[in-house]
CSV table of C-alpha atoms and ligand atoms in Angstrom, one decimal:
chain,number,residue,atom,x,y,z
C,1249,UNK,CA,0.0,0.0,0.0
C,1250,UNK,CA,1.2,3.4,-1.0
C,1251,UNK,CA,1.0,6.8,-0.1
C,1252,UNK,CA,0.8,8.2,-3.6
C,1253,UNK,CA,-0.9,7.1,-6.5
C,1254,UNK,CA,1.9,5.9,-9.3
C,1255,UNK,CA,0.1,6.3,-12.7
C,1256,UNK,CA,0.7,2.5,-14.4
C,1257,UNK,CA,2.6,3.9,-17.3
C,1258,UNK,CA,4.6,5.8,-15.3
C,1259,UNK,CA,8.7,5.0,-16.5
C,1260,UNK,CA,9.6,4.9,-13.0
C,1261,UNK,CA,7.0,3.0,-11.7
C,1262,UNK,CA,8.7,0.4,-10.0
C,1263,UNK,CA,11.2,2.3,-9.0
C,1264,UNK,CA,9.1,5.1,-7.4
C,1265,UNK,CA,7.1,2.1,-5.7
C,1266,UNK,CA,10.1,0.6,-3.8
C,1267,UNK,CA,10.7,4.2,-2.5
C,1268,UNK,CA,7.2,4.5,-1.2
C,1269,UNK,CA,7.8,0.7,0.6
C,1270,UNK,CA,10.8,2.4,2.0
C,1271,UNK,CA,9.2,5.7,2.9
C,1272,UNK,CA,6.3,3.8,4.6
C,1273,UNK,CA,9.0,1.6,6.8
C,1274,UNK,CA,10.3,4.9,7.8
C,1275,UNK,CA,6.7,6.2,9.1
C,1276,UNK,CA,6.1,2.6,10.6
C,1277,UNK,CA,9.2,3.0,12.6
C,1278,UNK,CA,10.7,0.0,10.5
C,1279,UNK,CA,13.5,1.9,8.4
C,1280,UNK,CA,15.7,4.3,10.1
C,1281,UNK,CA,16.3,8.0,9.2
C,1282,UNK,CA,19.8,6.8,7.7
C,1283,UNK,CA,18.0,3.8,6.1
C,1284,UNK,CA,16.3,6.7,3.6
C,1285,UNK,CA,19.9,7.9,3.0
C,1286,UNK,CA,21.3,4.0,2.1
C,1287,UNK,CA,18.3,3.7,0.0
C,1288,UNK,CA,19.2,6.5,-1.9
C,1289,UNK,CA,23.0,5.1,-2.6
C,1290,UNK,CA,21.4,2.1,-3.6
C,1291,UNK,CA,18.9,4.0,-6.1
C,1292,UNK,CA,22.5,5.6,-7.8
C,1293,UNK,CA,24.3,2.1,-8.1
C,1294,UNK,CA,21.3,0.5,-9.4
C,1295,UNK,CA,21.8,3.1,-12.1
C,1296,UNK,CA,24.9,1.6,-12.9
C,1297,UNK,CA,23.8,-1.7,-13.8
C,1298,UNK,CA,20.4,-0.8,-15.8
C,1299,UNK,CA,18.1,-1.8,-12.7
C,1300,UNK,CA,18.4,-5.3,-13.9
C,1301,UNK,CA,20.7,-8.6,-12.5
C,1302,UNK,CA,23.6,-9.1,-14.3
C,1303,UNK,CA,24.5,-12.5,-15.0
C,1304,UNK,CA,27.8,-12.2,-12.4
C,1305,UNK,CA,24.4,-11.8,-9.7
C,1306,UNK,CA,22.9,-14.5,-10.7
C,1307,UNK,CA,26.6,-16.5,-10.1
C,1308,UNK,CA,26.6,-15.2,-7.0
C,1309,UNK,CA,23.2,-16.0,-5.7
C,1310,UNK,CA,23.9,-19.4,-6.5
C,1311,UNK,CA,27.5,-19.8,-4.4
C,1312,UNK,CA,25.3,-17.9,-1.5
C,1313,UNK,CA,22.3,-20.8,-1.3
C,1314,UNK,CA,24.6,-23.6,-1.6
C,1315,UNK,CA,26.5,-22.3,1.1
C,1316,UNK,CA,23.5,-21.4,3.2
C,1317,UNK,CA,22.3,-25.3,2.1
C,1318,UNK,CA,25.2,-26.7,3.5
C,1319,UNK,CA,25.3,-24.7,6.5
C,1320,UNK,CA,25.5,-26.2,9.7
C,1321,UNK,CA,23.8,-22.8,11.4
C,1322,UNK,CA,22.7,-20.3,9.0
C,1323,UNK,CA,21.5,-17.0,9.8
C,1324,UNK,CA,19.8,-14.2,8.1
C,1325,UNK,CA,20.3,-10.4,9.7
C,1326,UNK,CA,17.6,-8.6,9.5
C,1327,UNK,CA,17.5,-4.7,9.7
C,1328,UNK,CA,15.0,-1.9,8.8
C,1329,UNK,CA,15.6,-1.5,5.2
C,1330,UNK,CA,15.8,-5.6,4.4
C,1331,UNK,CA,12.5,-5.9,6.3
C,1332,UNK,CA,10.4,-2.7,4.5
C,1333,UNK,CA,11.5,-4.1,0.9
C,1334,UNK,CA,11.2,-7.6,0.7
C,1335,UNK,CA,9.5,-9.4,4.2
C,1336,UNK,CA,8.1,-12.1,2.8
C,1337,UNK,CA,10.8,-13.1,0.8
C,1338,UNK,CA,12.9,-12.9,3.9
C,1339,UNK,CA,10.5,-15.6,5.8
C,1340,UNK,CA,10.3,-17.8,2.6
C,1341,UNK,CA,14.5,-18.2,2.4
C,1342,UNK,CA,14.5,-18.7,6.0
C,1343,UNK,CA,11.9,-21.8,6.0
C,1344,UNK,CA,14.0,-23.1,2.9
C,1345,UNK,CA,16.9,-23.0,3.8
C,1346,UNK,CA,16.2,-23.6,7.5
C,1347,UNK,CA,18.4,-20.4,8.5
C,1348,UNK,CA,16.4,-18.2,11.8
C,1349,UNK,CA,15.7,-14.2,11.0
C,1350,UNK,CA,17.7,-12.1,13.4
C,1351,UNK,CA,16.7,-8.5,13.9
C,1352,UNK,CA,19.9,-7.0,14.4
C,1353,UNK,CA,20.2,-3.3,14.3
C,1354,UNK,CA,22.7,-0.2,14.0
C,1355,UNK,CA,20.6,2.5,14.9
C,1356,UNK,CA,18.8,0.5,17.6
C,1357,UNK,CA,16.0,1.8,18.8
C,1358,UNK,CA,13.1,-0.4,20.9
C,1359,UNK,CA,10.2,0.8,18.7
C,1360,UNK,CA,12.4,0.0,16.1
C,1361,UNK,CA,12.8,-3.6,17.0
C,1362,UNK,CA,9.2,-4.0,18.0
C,1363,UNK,CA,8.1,-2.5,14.4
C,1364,UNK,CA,9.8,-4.6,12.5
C,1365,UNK,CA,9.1,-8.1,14.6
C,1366,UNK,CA,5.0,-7.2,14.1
C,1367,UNK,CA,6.1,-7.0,10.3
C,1368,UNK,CA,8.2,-10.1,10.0
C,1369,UNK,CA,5.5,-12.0,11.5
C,1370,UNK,CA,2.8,-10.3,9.7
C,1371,UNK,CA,5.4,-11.9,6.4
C,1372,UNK,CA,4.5,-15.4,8.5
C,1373,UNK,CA,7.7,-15.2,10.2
C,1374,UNK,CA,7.0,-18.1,13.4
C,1375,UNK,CA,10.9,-17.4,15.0
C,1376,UNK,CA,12.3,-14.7,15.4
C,1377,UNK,CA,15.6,-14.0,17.4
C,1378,UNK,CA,18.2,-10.8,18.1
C,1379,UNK,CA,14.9,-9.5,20.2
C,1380,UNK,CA,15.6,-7.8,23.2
C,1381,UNK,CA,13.6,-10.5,25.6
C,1382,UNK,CA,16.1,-13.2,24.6
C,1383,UNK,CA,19.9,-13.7,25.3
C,1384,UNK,CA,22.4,-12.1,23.7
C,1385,UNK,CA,26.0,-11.8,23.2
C,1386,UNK,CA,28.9,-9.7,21.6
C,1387,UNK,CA,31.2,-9.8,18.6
C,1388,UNK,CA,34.8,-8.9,20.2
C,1389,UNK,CA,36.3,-5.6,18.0
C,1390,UNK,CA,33.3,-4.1,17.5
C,1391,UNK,CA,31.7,-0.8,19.0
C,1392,UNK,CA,28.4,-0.5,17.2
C,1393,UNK,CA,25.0,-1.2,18.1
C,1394,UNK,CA,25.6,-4.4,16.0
C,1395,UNK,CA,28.1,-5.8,18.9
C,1396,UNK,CA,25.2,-7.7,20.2
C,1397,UNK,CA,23.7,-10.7,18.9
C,1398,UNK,CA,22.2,-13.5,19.9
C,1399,UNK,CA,23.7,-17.0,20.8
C,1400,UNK,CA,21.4,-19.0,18.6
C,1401,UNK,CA,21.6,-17.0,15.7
C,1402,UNK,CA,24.9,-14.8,14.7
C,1403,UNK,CA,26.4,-16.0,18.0
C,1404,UNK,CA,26.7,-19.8,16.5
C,1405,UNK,CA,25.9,-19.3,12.7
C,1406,UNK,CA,28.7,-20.7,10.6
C,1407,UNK,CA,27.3,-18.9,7.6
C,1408,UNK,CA,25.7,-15.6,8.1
C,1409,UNK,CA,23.7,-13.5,5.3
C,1410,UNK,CA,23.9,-9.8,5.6
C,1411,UNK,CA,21.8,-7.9,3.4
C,1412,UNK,CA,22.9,-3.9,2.8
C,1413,UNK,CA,24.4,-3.1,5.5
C,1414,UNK,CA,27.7,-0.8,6.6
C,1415,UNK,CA,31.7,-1.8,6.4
C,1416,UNK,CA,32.4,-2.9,10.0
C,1417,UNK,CA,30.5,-5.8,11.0
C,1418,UNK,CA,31.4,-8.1,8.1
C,1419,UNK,CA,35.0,-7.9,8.8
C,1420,UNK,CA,34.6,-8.6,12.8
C,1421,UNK,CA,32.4,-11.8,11.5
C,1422,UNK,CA,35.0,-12.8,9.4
C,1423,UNK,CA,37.6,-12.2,11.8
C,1424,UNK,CA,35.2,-14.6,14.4
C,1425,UNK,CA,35.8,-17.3,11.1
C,1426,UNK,CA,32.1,-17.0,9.8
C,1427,UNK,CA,31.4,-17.1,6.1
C,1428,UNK,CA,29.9,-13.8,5.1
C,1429,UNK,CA,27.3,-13.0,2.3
C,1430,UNK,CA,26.1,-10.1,1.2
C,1431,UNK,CA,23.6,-7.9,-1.2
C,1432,UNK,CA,25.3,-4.7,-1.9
C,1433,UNK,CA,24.8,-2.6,-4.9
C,1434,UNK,CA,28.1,-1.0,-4.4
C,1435,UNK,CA,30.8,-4.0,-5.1
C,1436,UNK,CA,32.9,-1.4,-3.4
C,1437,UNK,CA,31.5,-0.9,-0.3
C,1438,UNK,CA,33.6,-2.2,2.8
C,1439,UNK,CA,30.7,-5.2,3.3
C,1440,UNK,CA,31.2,-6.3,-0.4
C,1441,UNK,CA,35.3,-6.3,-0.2
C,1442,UNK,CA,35.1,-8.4,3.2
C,1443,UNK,CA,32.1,-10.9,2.7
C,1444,UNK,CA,33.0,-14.8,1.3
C,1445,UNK,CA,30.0,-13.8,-1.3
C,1446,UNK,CA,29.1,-10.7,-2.5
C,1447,UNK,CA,26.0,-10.0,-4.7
C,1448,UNK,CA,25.9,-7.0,-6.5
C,1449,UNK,CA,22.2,-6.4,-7.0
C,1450,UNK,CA,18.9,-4.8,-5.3
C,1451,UNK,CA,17.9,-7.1,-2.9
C,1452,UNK,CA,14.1,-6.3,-4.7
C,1453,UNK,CA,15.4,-8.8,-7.1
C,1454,UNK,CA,17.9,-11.0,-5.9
C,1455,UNK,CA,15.8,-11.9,-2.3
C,1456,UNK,CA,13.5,-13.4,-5.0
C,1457,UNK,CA,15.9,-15.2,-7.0
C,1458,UNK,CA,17.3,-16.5,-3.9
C,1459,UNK,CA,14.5,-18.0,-2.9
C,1460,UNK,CA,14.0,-19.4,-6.6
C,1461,UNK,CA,17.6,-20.9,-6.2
C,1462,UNK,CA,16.8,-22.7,-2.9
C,1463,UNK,CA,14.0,-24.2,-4.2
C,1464,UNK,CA,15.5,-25.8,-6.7
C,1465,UNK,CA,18.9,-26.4,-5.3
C,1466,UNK,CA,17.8,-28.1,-1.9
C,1467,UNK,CA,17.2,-31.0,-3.7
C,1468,UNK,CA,21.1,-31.2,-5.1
C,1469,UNK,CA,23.4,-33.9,-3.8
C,1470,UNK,CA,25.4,-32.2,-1.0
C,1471,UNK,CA,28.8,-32.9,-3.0
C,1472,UNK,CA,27.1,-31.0,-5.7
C,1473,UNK,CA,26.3,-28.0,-3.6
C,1474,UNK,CA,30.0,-27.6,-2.2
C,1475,UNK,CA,31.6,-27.8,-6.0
C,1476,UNK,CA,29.7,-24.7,-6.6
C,1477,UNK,CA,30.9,-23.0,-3.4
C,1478,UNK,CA,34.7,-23.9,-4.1
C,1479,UNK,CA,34.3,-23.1,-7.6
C,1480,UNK,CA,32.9,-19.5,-6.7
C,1481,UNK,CA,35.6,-16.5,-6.8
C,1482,UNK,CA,34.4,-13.8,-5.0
C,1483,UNK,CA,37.5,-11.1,-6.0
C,1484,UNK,CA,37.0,-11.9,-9.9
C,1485,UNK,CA,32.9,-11.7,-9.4
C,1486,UNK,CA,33.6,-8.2,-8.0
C,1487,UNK,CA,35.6,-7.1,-10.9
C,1488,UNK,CA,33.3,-8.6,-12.9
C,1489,UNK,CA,31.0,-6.7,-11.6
C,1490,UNK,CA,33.0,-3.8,-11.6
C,1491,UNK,CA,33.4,-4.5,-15.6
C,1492,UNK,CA,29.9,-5.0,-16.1
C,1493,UNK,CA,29.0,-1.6,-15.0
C,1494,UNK,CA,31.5,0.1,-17.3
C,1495,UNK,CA,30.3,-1.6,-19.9
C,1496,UNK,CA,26.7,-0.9,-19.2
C,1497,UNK,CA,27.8,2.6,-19.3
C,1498,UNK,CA,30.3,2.9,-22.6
C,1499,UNK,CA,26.8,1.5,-24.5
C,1500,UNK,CA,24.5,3.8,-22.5
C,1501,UNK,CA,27.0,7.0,-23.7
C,1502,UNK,CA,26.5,5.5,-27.4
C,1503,UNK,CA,22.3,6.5,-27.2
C,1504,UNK,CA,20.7,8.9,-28.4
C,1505,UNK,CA,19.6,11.8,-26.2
C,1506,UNK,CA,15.7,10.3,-27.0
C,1507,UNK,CA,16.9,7.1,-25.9
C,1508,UNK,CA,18.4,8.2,-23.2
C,1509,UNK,CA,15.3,9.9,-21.6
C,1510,UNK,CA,13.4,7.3,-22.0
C,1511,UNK,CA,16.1,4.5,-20.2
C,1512,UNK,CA,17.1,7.1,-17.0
E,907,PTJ,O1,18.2,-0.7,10.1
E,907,PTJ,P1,19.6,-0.4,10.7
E,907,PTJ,O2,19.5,0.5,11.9
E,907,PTJ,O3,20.4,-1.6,10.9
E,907,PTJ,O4,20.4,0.5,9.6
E,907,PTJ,C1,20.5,0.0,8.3
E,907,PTJ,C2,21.3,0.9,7.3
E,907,PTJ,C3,21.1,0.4,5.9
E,907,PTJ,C4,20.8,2.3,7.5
E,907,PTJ,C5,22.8,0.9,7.8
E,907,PTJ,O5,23.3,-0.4,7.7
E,907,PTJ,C6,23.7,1.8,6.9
E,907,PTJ,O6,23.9,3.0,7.2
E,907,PTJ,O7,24.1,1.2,5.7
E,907,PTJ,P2,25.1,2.0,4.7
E,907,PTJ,O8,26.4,2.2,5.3
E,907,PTJ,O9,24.4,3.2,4.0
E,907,PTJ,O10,25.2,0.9,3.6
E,907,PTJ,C7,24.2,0.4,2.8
E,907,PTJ,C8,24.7,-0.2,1.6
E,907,PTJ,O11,23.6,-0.9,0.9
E,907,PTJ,C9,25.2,0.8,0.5
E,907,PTJ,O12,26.4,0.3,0.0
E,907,PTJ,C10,24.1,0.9,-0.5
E,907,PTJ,O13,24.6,1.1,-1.8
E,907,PTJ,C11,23.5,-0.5,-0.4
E,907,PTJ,N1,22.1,-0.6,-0.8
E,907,PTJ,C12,21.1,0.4,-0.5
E,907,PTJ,N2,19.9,0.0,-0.9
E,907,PTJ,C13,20.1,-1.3,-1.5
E,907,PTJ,C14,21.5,-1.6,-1.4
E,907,PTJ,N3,22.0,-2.7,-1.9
E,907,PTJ,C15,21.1,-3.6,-2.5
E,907,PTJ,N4,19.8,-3.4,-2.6
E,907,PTJ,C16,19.2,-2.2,-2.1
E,907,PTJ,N5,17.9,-2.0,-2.3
């Protein structure tokens, strides 16, 4: 449900749509004042690679659900902007790939929390951990908000999935020897350079395509699932991605100035 009406023909529908989700979270309490601000770095990037997934995406979704298939504890981190954009999605990969939702927050706030546990079970979430009821633990080298988290989620997970989010907690995870994935639009964001899988797309898209993946790739032979992990390279997929934006742009400067109004 939206605040304003977007005309159906409108070019930027679905882009104008996913800022209304976002505004709304922010109104709801679910999205923090900075998450507007993120969203908006994310709208730029997007840019960049024609607001579609580029094949090195779709590689990169598939390394991140075999690893969160073969996972002994996987865990997804939840925060404000993850939850307004894609909640249901969220609660499907969790039940598919067994892996708990953790809220776990920078700009913490209790209303916060509260606001976005009503809308992860409102998405059918059942369990839901990182609450503030429950126990919870720290991440050694790290200051933020984000220090704590809770023993049966981040606390144990050996594979953790981190959507959007700032630089400094995926390198204290990977410090504490978890594997790290992440959705970042910006393959050169601190999160993308440190995390085992990076995938550089919206999570509007990929969260779907993950859950698409795990679907059909739970039913893969185990030895199957781990080929694809070891066979993943996260450093070229980056400069792939890197490659595939400078491409996108070189053919985008060839258009006409028509075309071009009508693409941006
Ligand atoms: O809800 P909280 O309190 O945990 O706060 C969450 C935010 C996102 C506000 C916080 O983690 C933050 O400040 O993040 P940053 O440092 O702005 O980083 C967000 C990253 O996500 C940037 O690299 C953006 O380009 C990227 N990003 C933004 N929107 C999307 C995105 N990547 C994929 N899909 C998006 N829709």
């Amino acid at each position: 449900m939206t605040r304003i009406e977007i005309p159906d023909d409108h070019p930027r529908r679905e882009s104008l749509e996913m800022r209304e989700r976002v505004i709304e979270g922010h109104l709801a309490s679910i999205v923090a004042t900075a998450g507007l601000l993120a969203h908006g770095r994310g709208e730029a990037f997007d840019y960049l690679i024609g607001e579609k997934t580029p094949l090195t995406a779709r590689a990169a979704i598939r390394a991140a659900v075999a690893a969160m298939l073969t996972a002994e504890h996987p865990v997804i981190s939840v925060n404000g902007n993850i939850c307004s954009l894609v909640p249901t999605e969220l609660v499907e990969l969790s039940r598919l790939t067994n892996a708990p939702l953790e809220i776990n927050l920078f700009y913490y706030r209790k209303e916060r929390e509260d606001a976005i546990l009503s809308a992860l079970h409102e998405a059918g979430a059942s369990n839901v951990l990182g609450t503030h009821d429950r126990p919870s633990t720290t991440i050694p080298e790290l200051s933020s908000n984000r220090r704590k988290v809770d023993p049966d989620g981040i606390g144990k997970a050996d594979v953790v999935l981190v959507p959007l989010e700032d630089g400094d907690r995926t390198e204290a995870l990977r410090k504490m020897g978890k594997y790290v994935i992440t959705i970042d639009l910006n393959p050169m964001s601190r999160t993308s350079v440190y995390s085992n899988v990076t995938i550089v797309d919206n999570v509007v898209r990929s969260l779907p395509l993950m859950v698409e993946y795990a679907e059909q790739m739970r039913h893969l032979d185990r030895e199957e699932l781990l080929r694809i992990i070891s066979e993943f390279d996260n450093e070229q997929n980056i400069r792939d991605s890197l490659r595939y934006m400078i491409d996108y742009l070189e053919s985008v400067s060839k258009k006409s100035m028509k075309e071009l109004q009508v693409t941006q």
